[in-house]
CSV table of C-alpha atoms and ligand atoms in Angstrom, one decimal:
chain,number,residue,atom,x,y,z
J,12,MET,CA,-20.5,67.1,25.8
J,13,ARG,CA,-18.3,64.9,27.9
J,14,LEU,CA,-20.2,61.9,29.0
J,15,VAL,CA,-19.6,58.7,31.1
J,16,VAL,CA,-21.6,55.6,30.0
J,17,THR,CA,-21.6,52.9,32.7
J,18,GLY,CA,-22.0,49.5,31.2
J,19,GLY,CA,-20.9,50.9,27.9
J,20,ALA,CA,-19.3,47.5,26.9
J,21,GLY,CA,-22.6,45.7,27.3
J,22,PHE,CA,-25.4,45.1,24.8
J,23,VAL,CA,-27.5,48.3,25.3
J,24,GLY,CA,-24.6,50.4,26.6
J,25,SER,CA,-22.4,49.8,23.6
J,26,HIS,CA,-25.0,50.8,21.1
J,27,ALA,CA,-25.7,54.0,23.2
J,28,VAL,CA,-21.9,54.7,23.1
J,29,ASP,CA,-21.8,54.3,19.3
J,30,ARG,CA,-24.7,56.7,18.9
J,31,LEU,CA,-23.3,59.3,21.3
J,32,VAL,CA,-19.9,59.1,19.7
J,33,GLY,CA,-21.6,59.6,16.3
J,34,ASP,CA,-23.3,62.7,17.7
J,35,GLY,CA,-19.9,64.1,18.5
J,36,HIS,CA,-19.8,63.6,22.2
J,37,GLU,CA,-16.6,62.7,24.1
J,38,VAL,CA,-17.6,59.4,25.6
J,39,HIS,CA,-16.0,57.6,28.6
J,40,VAL,CA,-17.1,54.0,29.2
J,41,LEU,CA,-17.0,52.7,32.8
J,42,ASP,CA,-17.4,48.9,32.8
J,43,ASN,CA,-16.0,45.9,34.8
J,44,LEU,CA,-16.3,43.7,31.7
J,45,SER,CA,-18.2,41.1,33.7
J,46,THR,CA,-20.7,40.5,30.8
J,47,GLY,CA,-19.6,43.4,28.6
J,48,LYS,CA,-16.9,42.9,25.9
J,49,ARG,CA,-14.0,45.1,25.1
J,50,GLU,CA,-14.5,44.6,21.4
J,51,HIS,CA,-18.0,46.1,21.6
J,52,VAL,CA,-16.6,49.4,22.9
J,53,ASN,CA,-16.4,52.1,20.2
J,54,ALA,CA,-12.8,52.8,19.3
J,55,ALA,CA,-13.3,56.5,19.8
J,56,ALA,CA,-14.5,56.1,23.4
J,57,HIS,CA,-12.2,55.9,26.4
J,58,LEU,CA,-12.6,52.6,28.3
J,59,HIS,CA,-12.1,52.6,32.1
J,60,VAL,CA,-12.2,49.1,33.4
J,61,CYS,CA,-13.7,49.7,36.8
J,62,ASP,CA,-16.4,48.2,39.0
J,63,LEU,CA,-19.3,50.4,40.1
J,64,ARG,CA,-18.5,49.5,43.7
J,65,SER,CA,-14.7,50.2,43.5
J,66,PRO,CA,-13.2,52.9,45.8
J,67,ARG,CA,-11.5,54.1,42.6
J,68,LEU,CA,-14.8,55.2,41.1
J,69,ALA,CA,-14.6,58.9,42.2
J,70,GLU,CA,-11.1,59.1,40.8
J,71,VAL,CA,-12.2,57.8,37.4
J,72,LEU,CA,-15.1,60.2,37.3
J,73,ALA,CA,-12.9,63.1,38.4
J,74,ALA,CA,-10.5,62.3,35.5
J,75,ALA,CA,-13.3,62.0,33.0
J,76,ARG,CA,-15.1,65.2,34.2
J,77,PRO,CA,-18.4,64.3,32.7
J,78,GLU,CA,-21.2,66.8,32.3
J,79,ALA,CA,-23.7,63.9,32.5
J,80,ILE,CA,-23.8,60.2,33.1
J,81,VAL,CA,-25.8,57.4,31.4
J,82,HIS,CA,-26.0,54.6,33.9
J,83,ALA,CA,-26.6,51.3,32.1
J,84,ALA,CA,-24.3,49.0,34.1
J,85,ALA,CA,-26.2,46.4,36.0
J,86,GLN,CA,-26.6,42.8,36.9
J,87,ALA,CA,-29.3,42.4,34.1
J,88,SER,CA,-30.4,38.8,34.4
J,89,VAL,CA,-33.7,38.0,36.1
J,90,ALA,CA,-32.7,34.4,36.6
J,91,ARG,CA,-29.4,35.3,38.2
J,92,SER,CA,-31.2,37.7,40.5
J,93,VAL,CA,-33.4,34.9,41.8
J,94,ALA,CA,-30.4,32.5,42.2
J,95,ASP,CA,-28.2,35.2,43.9
J,96,PRO,CA,-30.2,38.1,45.1
J,97,VAL,CA,-27.4,39.4,47.3
J,98,HIS,CA,-25.1,39.8,44.3
J,99,ASP,CA,-28.0,41.4,42.3
J,100,ALA,CA,-28.6,44.0,45.0
J,101,SER,CA,-24.9,44.6,45.5
J,102,VAL,CA,-24.4,45.6,41.8
J,103,ASN,CA,-27.8,47.2,41.1
J,104,VAL,CA,-28.5,49.0,44.4
J,105,LEU,CA,-25.1,49.5,46.2
J,106,GLY,CA,-23.4,50.0,42.8
J,107,THR,CA,-25.9,52.7,41.9
J,108,ILE,CA,-25.5,54.4,45.3
J,109,GLY,CA,-21.7,54.3,45.0
J,110,LEU,CA,-22.0,55.9,41.6
J,111,LEU,CA,-24.4,58.6,42.9
J,112,GLU,CA,-22.1,59.3,45.8
J,113,ALA,CA,-19.1,59.6,43.5
J,114,CYS,CA,-21.2,62.0,41.3
J,115,ARG,CA,-21.9,64.1,44.4
J,116,VAL,CA,-18.2,64.2,45.3
J,117,VAL,CA,-17.1,65.1,41.8
J,118,GLY,CA,-19.9,67.5,41.1
J,119,VAL,CA,-21.9,65.6,38.4
J,120,THR,CA,-25.5,66.7,38.6
J,121,ARG,CA,-27.2,64.9,35.6
J,122,VAL,CA,-27.8,61.2,35.5
J,123,VAL,CA,-29.9,59.3,32.9
J,124,TYR,CA,-30.7,55.9,34.4
J,125,VAL,CA,-31.4,52.8,32.3
J,126,SER,CA,-34.2,51.0,34.1
J,127,THR,CA,-36.8,48.3,33.2
J,128,GLY,CA,-40.5,48.5,32.3
J,129,GLY,CA,-41.9,45.0,32.3
J,130,ALA,CA,-39.9,43.8,35.3
J,131,ALA,CA,-40.9,46.9,37.3
J,132,TYR,CA,-44.6,47.0,36.6
J,133,GLY,CA,-45.1,43.3,36.9
J,134,ASP,CA,-48.2,41.5,35.6
J,135,THR,CA,-51.1,43.9,35.0
J,136,HIS,CA,-54.3,44.3,33.0
J,137,VAL,CA,-53.5,48.0,32.3
J,138,LEU,CA,-52.0,47.6,28.9
J,139,PRO,CA,-50.2,49.4,27.4
J,140,THR,CA,-48.9,50.3,30.9
J,141,PRO,CA,-48.2,54.0,31.6
J,142,GLU,CA,-45.4,55.3,33.9
J,143,ASP,CA,-47.7,56.2,36.8
J,144,HIS,CA,-49.0,52.7,37.1
J,145,PRO,CA,-48.2,51.1,40.5
J,146,LEU,CA,-44.8,49.3,40.5
J,147,ARG,CA,-45.1,45.6,41.5
J,148,PRO,CA,-41.8,43.9,40.6
J,149,ALA,CA,-42.0,40.1,40.9
J,150,SER,CA,-38.2,39.4,40.9
J,151,PRO,CA,-35.2,40.5,42.9
J,152,TYR,CA,-34.0,42.2,39.7
J,153,GLY,CA,-37.2,44.2,39.3
J,154,VAL,CA,-36.9,45.2,43.0
J,155,SER,CA,-33.3,46.2,42.7
J,156,LYS,CA,-33.9,48.3,39.6
J,157,LEU,CA,-36.8,50.0,41.2
J,158,ALA,CA,-34.8,50.7,44.4
J,159,ALA,CA,-32.1,52.3,42.3
J,160,GLU,CA,-34.8,54.5,40.7
J,161,ARG,CA,-35.8,55.7,44.2
J,162,TRP,CA,-32.2,56.3,45.2
J,163,LEU,CA,-31.7,58.3,42.0
J,164,ASP,CA,-34.7,60.6,42.8
J,165,CYS,CA,-33.6,61.0,46.4
J,166,TRP,CA,-30.0,61.9,45.3
J,167,ALA,CA,-31.4,64.4,42.8
J,168,ASP,CA,-33.5,66.1,45.5
J,169,LEU,CA,-30.6,66.1,48.0
J,170,ILE,CA,-28.0,67.6,45.7
J,171,GLY,CA,-30.2,69.7,43.4
J,172,GLY,CA,-29.4,67.5,40.4
J,173,THR,CA,-31.6,66.2,37.6
J,174,ALA,CA,-32.4,62.6,37.2
J,175,LEU,CA,-34.1,60.9,34.3
J,176,THR,CA,-35.1,57.2,34.3
J,177,LEU,CA,-35.8,55.4,31.0
J,178,ARG,CA,-37.8,52.2,31.6
J,179,LEU,CA,-37.0,50.0,28.7
J,180,ALA,CA,-39.2,47.4,27.2
J,181,ASN,CA,-37.7,44.1,25.9
J,182,VAL,CA,-34.7,45.2,23.9
J,183,TYR,CA,-33.3,43.1,21.0
J,184,GLY,CA,-30.6,43.5,18.4
J,185,PRO,CA,-27.0,42.8,17.5
J,186,ARG,CA,-24.5,42.0,20.3
J,187,GLN,CA,-27.2,40.6,22.7
J,188,ASP,CA,-25.8,37.5,24.4
J,189,PRO,CA,-27.5,34.3,23.1
J,190,ALA,CA,-26.3,32.5,26.2
J,191,GLY,CA,-28.2,34.8,28.5
J,192,GLU,CA,-31.7,34.0,29.6
J,193,ALA,CA,-33.2,37.5,28.9
J,194,GLY,CA,-33.0,37.9,25.1
J,195,VAL,CA,-35.4,35.5,23.4
J,196,VAL,CA,-34.6,37.0,20.0
J,197,ALA,CA,-30.8,36.4,20.5
J,198,ILE,CA,-31.4,32.9,21.8
J,199,PHE,CA,-33.7,31.9,18.8
J,200,ALA,CA,-31.5,33.7,16.3
J,201,TRP,CA,-28.5,31.8,17.4
J,202,ARG,CA,-30.2,28.4,17.6
J,203,LEU,CA,-32.0,28.8,14.2
J,204,LEU,CA,-28.7,29.6,12.5
J,205,THR,CA,-26.8,26.8,14.2
J,206,GLY,CA,-29.5,24.1,13.6
J,207,SER,CA,-30.3,23.7,17.3
J,208,PRO,CA,-33.9,23.3,18.6
J,209,CYS,CA,-35.7,26.4,19.8
J,210,VAL,CA,-37.8,25.8,22.9
J,211,VAL,CA,-40.9,28.0,23.6
J,212,ASN,CA,-41.9,28.1,27.2
J,213,GLY,CA,-45.5,27.1,27.7
J,214,ASP,CA,-48.1,27.9,24.9
J,215,GLY,CA,-46.0,30.7,23.5
J,216,GLU,CA,-48.9,33.1,23.6
J,217,GLN,CA,-47.2,35.3,26.2
J,218,THR,CA,-46.6,38.7,24.7
J,219,ARG,CA,-43.8,41.3,25.0
J,220,ASP,CA,-43.1,44.8,23.6
J,221,TYR,CA,-39.9,44.3,21.6
J,222,VAL,CA,-37.9,47.4,20.9
J,223,TYR,CA,-34.9,47.5,18.6
J,224,VAL,CA,-31.6,48.4,20.3
J,225,GLY,CA,-30.8,51.1,17.7
J,226,ASP,CA,-34.1,52.9,18.7
J,227,VAL,CA,-33.1,52.6,22.4
J,228,ALA,CA,-29.7,54.2,21.6
J,229,GLU,CA,-31.6,57.0,19.9
J,230,ALA,CA,-33.8,57.5,22.9
J,231,LEU,CA,-30.7,57.8,25.1
J,232,ALA,CA,-29.3,60.3,22.8
J,233,HIS,CA,-32.5,62.4,23.0
J,234,ALA,CA,-32.3,62.0,26.8
J,235,VAL,CA,-28.8,63.4,26.9
J,236,ALA,CA,-29.8,66.3,24.7
J,237,ALA,CA,-32.7,67.2,27.0
J,238,PRO,CA,-31.0,68.0,30.3
J,239,ALA,CA,-34.2,69.5,31.8
J,240,VAL,CA,-36.3,66.4,31.3
J,241,VAL,CA,-36.7,64.4,34.6
J,242,GLY,CA,-38.9,61.6,36.0
J,243,ALA,CA,-39.6,58.2,34.5
J,244,ILE,CA,-40.2,57.6,30.8
J,245,ASN,CA,-41.1,54.3,29.0
J,246,ILE,CA,-39.0,53.4,26.0
J,247,ALA,CA,-41.1,51.0,24.0
J,248,THR,CA,-43.0,50.5,20.8
J,249,GLY,CA,-46.5,50.0,22.3
J,250,VAL,CA,-46.9,46.9,20.1
J,251,ALA,CA,-47.4,43.5,21.6
J,252,THR,CA,-45.9,40.4,19.9
J,253,SER,CA,-46.3,36.8,21.1
J,254,VAL,CA,-43.3,34.5,21.4
J,255,ASN,CA,-45.0,32.2,18.8
J,256,ALA,CA,-45.3,35.1,16.3
J,257,LEU,CA,-41.7,36.2,17.0
J,258,TYR,CA,-40.5,32.6,16.3
J,259,GLU,CA,-42.4,32.5,13.0
J,260,LYS,CA,-40.9,35.8,11.9
J,261,LEU,CA,-37.4,34.8,12.8
J,262,ALA,CA,-37.7,31.3,11.3
J,263,ALA,CA,-39.0,32.7,8.0
J,264,CYS,CA,-36.2,35.3,7.9
J,265,ALA,CA,-33.6,32.6,8.6
J,266,GLY,CA,-35.1,30.3,6.0
J,267,VAL,CA,-36.0,27.6,8.6
J,268,ALA,CA,-39.2,25.6,8.1
J,269,ARG,CA,-39.3,23.5,11.3
J,270,PRO,CA,-41.7,24.5,14.1
J,271,PRO,CA,-40.4,25.2,17.6
J,272,GLN,CA,-40.5,22.7,20.5
J,273,HIS,CA,-42.8,23.6,23.4
J,274,GLY,CA,-41.5,23.2,27.0
J,275,PRO,CA,-43.2,23.6,30.3
J,276,PRO,CA,-44.3,27.1,31.2
J,277,ARG,CA,-41.7,29.0,33.3
J,278,PRO,CA,-43.0,29.4,36.9
J,279,GLY,CA,-43.8,33.0,37.6
J,280,GLU,CA,-43.3,34.1,34.0
J,281,GLN,CA,-45.1,37.3,33.2
J,282,ARG,CA,-48.0,36.7,30.8
J,283,ARG,CA,-48.2,40.1,29.1
J,284,SER,CA,-46.0,43.1,29.0
J,285,LEU,CA,-46.7,46.2,26.9
J,286,LEU,CA,-45.6,49.7,27.7
J,287,ASP,CA,-47.2,53.0,26.8
J,288,PRO,CA,-44.7,55.0,24.8
J,289,ALA,CA,-46.8,58.3,24.7
J,290,ARG,CA,-44.7,60.1,27.3
J,291,ALA,CA,-41.4,59.5,25.4
J,292,LYS,CA,-43.0,61.1,22.3
J,293,ALA,CA,-44.2,64.1,24.3
J,294,ARG,CA,-41.2,64.7,26.5
J,295,LEU,CA,-38.3,63.4,24.4
J,296,GLN,CA,-39.7,63.7,20.9
J,297,TRP,CA,-38.8,60.0,20.5
J,298,THR,CA,-40.7,57.1,19.0
J,299,ALA,CA,-39.5,53.7,18.0
J,300,THR,CA,-39.0,53.8,14.2
J,301,THR,CA,-37.6,50.3,13.4
J,302,PRO,CA,-40.4,47.9,12.4
J,303,LEU,CA,-40.0,44.4,14.0
J,304,ASP,CA,-39.3,42.7,10.7
J,305,GLU,CA,-36.6,45.1,9.9
J,306,GLY,CA,-35.0,44.9,13.3
J,307,LEU,CA,-35.1,41.1,13.3
J,308,ALA,CA,-33.5,41.0,9.8
J,309,HIS,CA,-30.6,43.3,11.1
J,310,THR,CA,-30.2,41.0,14.1
J,311,LEU,CA,-30.1,37.8,12.1
J,312,GLU,CA,-27.6,39.4,9.7
J,313,TRP,CA,-25.3,40.1,12.7
J,314,PHE,CA,-25.7,36.7,14.2
J,315,ARG,CA,-24.9,35.1,10.8
J,316,LYS,CA,-21.5,36.7,10.9
J,317,GLU,CA,-21.0,35.6,14.5
J,318,VAL,CA,-21.9,32.0,13.7
J,319,GLY,CA,-19.4,32.1,10.8
J,320,ARG,CA,-16.5,33.3,13.0
B,6,LIG,P1,-25.4,43.6,29.7
B,6,LIG,O1,-25.1,42.6,30.7
B,6,LIG,O2,-25.0,43.4,28.3
B,6,LIG,O3,-24.8,45.0,30.1
B,6,LIG,C1,-24.5,45.3,31.5
B,6,LIG,C2,-23.1,45.9,31.5
B,6,LIG,O4,-22.8,46.3,32.8
B,6,LIG,C3,-22.0,44.9,31.0
B,6,LIG,O5,-21.1,45.6,30.1
B,6,LIG,C4,-21.3,44.6,32.3
B,6,LIG,O6,-20.0,44.2,32.1
B,6,LIG,C5,-21.5,45.9,33.1
B,6,LIG,N1,-21.4,45.7,34.6
B,6,LIG,C6,-22.1,44.7,35.3
B,6,LIG,N2,-21.8,44.8,36.6
B,6,LIG,C7,-21.0,45.9,36.7
B,6,LIG,C8,-20.3,46.5,37.8
B,6,LIG,N3,-20.5,46.0,39.1
B,6,LIG,N4,-19.5,47.5,37.6
B,6,LIG,C9,-19.3,48.0,36.3
B,6,LIG,N5,-19.9,47.4,35.2
B,6,LIG,C10,-20.7,46.4,35.4
B,6,LIG,O7,-27.0,43.9,29.8
B,6,LIG,P2,-28.0,44.8,28.9
B,6,LIG,O8,-29.1,44.0,28.5
B,6,LIG,O9,-27.2,45.6,28.0
B,6,LIG,O10,-28.5,45.8,30.1
B,6,LIG,C11,-28.1,47.2,30.2
B,6,LIG,C12,-29.1,47.9,31.0
B,6,LIG,O11,-30.3,47.9,30.4
B,6,LIG,C13,-29.2,47.3,32.4
B,6,LIG,O12,-29.3,48.4,33.4
B,6,LIG,C14,-30.6,46.6,32.3
B,6,LIG,O13,-31.2,46.5,33.6
B,6,LIG,C15,-31.3,47.5,31.4
B,6,LIG,N6,-32.4,46.8,30.6
B,6,LIG,C16,-32.1,45.9,29.7
B,6,LIG,C17,-33.2,45.3,29.0
B,6,LIG,C18,-33.0,44.3,27.9
B,6,LIG,O14,-34.0,43.8,27.3
B,6,LIG,N7,-31.7,44.0,27.5
B,6,LIG,C19,-34.5,45.7,29.3
B,6,LIG,C20,-34.7,46.6,30.3
B,6,LIG,C21,-33.7,47.2,31.0
């Protein structure tokens, strides 16, 4: 298939591109390189440096003539969304609408949207959280990702297209930015390997569902290969891990004996996030297969090379 992957120079997007290229697809990457990196784009993919909100977008899509789009480009930082909600909405909401409008003009009818689970469901006692749980985002980022999901469904109804939303859990793995605030695995890995202190916010007993980026890329490949599957699907392990346990595993793997420091709890931080992956198994025949220890080892191995550069 001919595919466009927006955000294909970013963390999640670049792994999806590697996987899709490996499956034999012709892949076009659309990315403005704001957080993405040219060097992460697979050499066999065609990179189009373009903003989602650019008037050139339809032209780029018309030239690539994709049969489907994987939409992973986003302003992906919760902290930045709080600091600058207008920018967040501009990229995540208006950028998505611009992309859907360009799809309509060019005649693309299949979009797989990369959304978020934890930030969309918000704090809840229904764990693991299924897709039909009420959505109660607690940050501008969660709201903008959810708004884009709604736009996608509306677009699909209007043009007779098919829209699939994958709601990702907390993704970790090689290429995640250790300077960002989102990826605690990347932050700890980098700090452990460079001898810097690791700070756990609050008591460290907050839990997350950590899914390896290679498994997410596999889920996206399944989504592309199943054009009739629509709706929202969690992409997660269904396994909860506390930040304390995560630190212990990473420190042991990095050969570091020192304990983490504890800082004040982050105001408004979600206590528990755990997604129900049953629908992904039923509809996409996908389950996460990388055990946390193995994924953390791959991640540390990659960061070791980065630190040595
Ligand atoms: P990332 O910042 O590495 O990737 C985002 C990519 O989008 C970057 O390559 C960036 O350059 C590009 N981009 C940003 N604004 C753009 C614009 N206006 N026009 C064109 N390109 C633009 O972040 P990521 O973690 O890889 O996130 C990818 C997707 O996965 C996002 O949609 C995010 O909401 C979603 N997601 C990520 C996680 C996670 O744990 N990393 C969890 C849930 C959902």
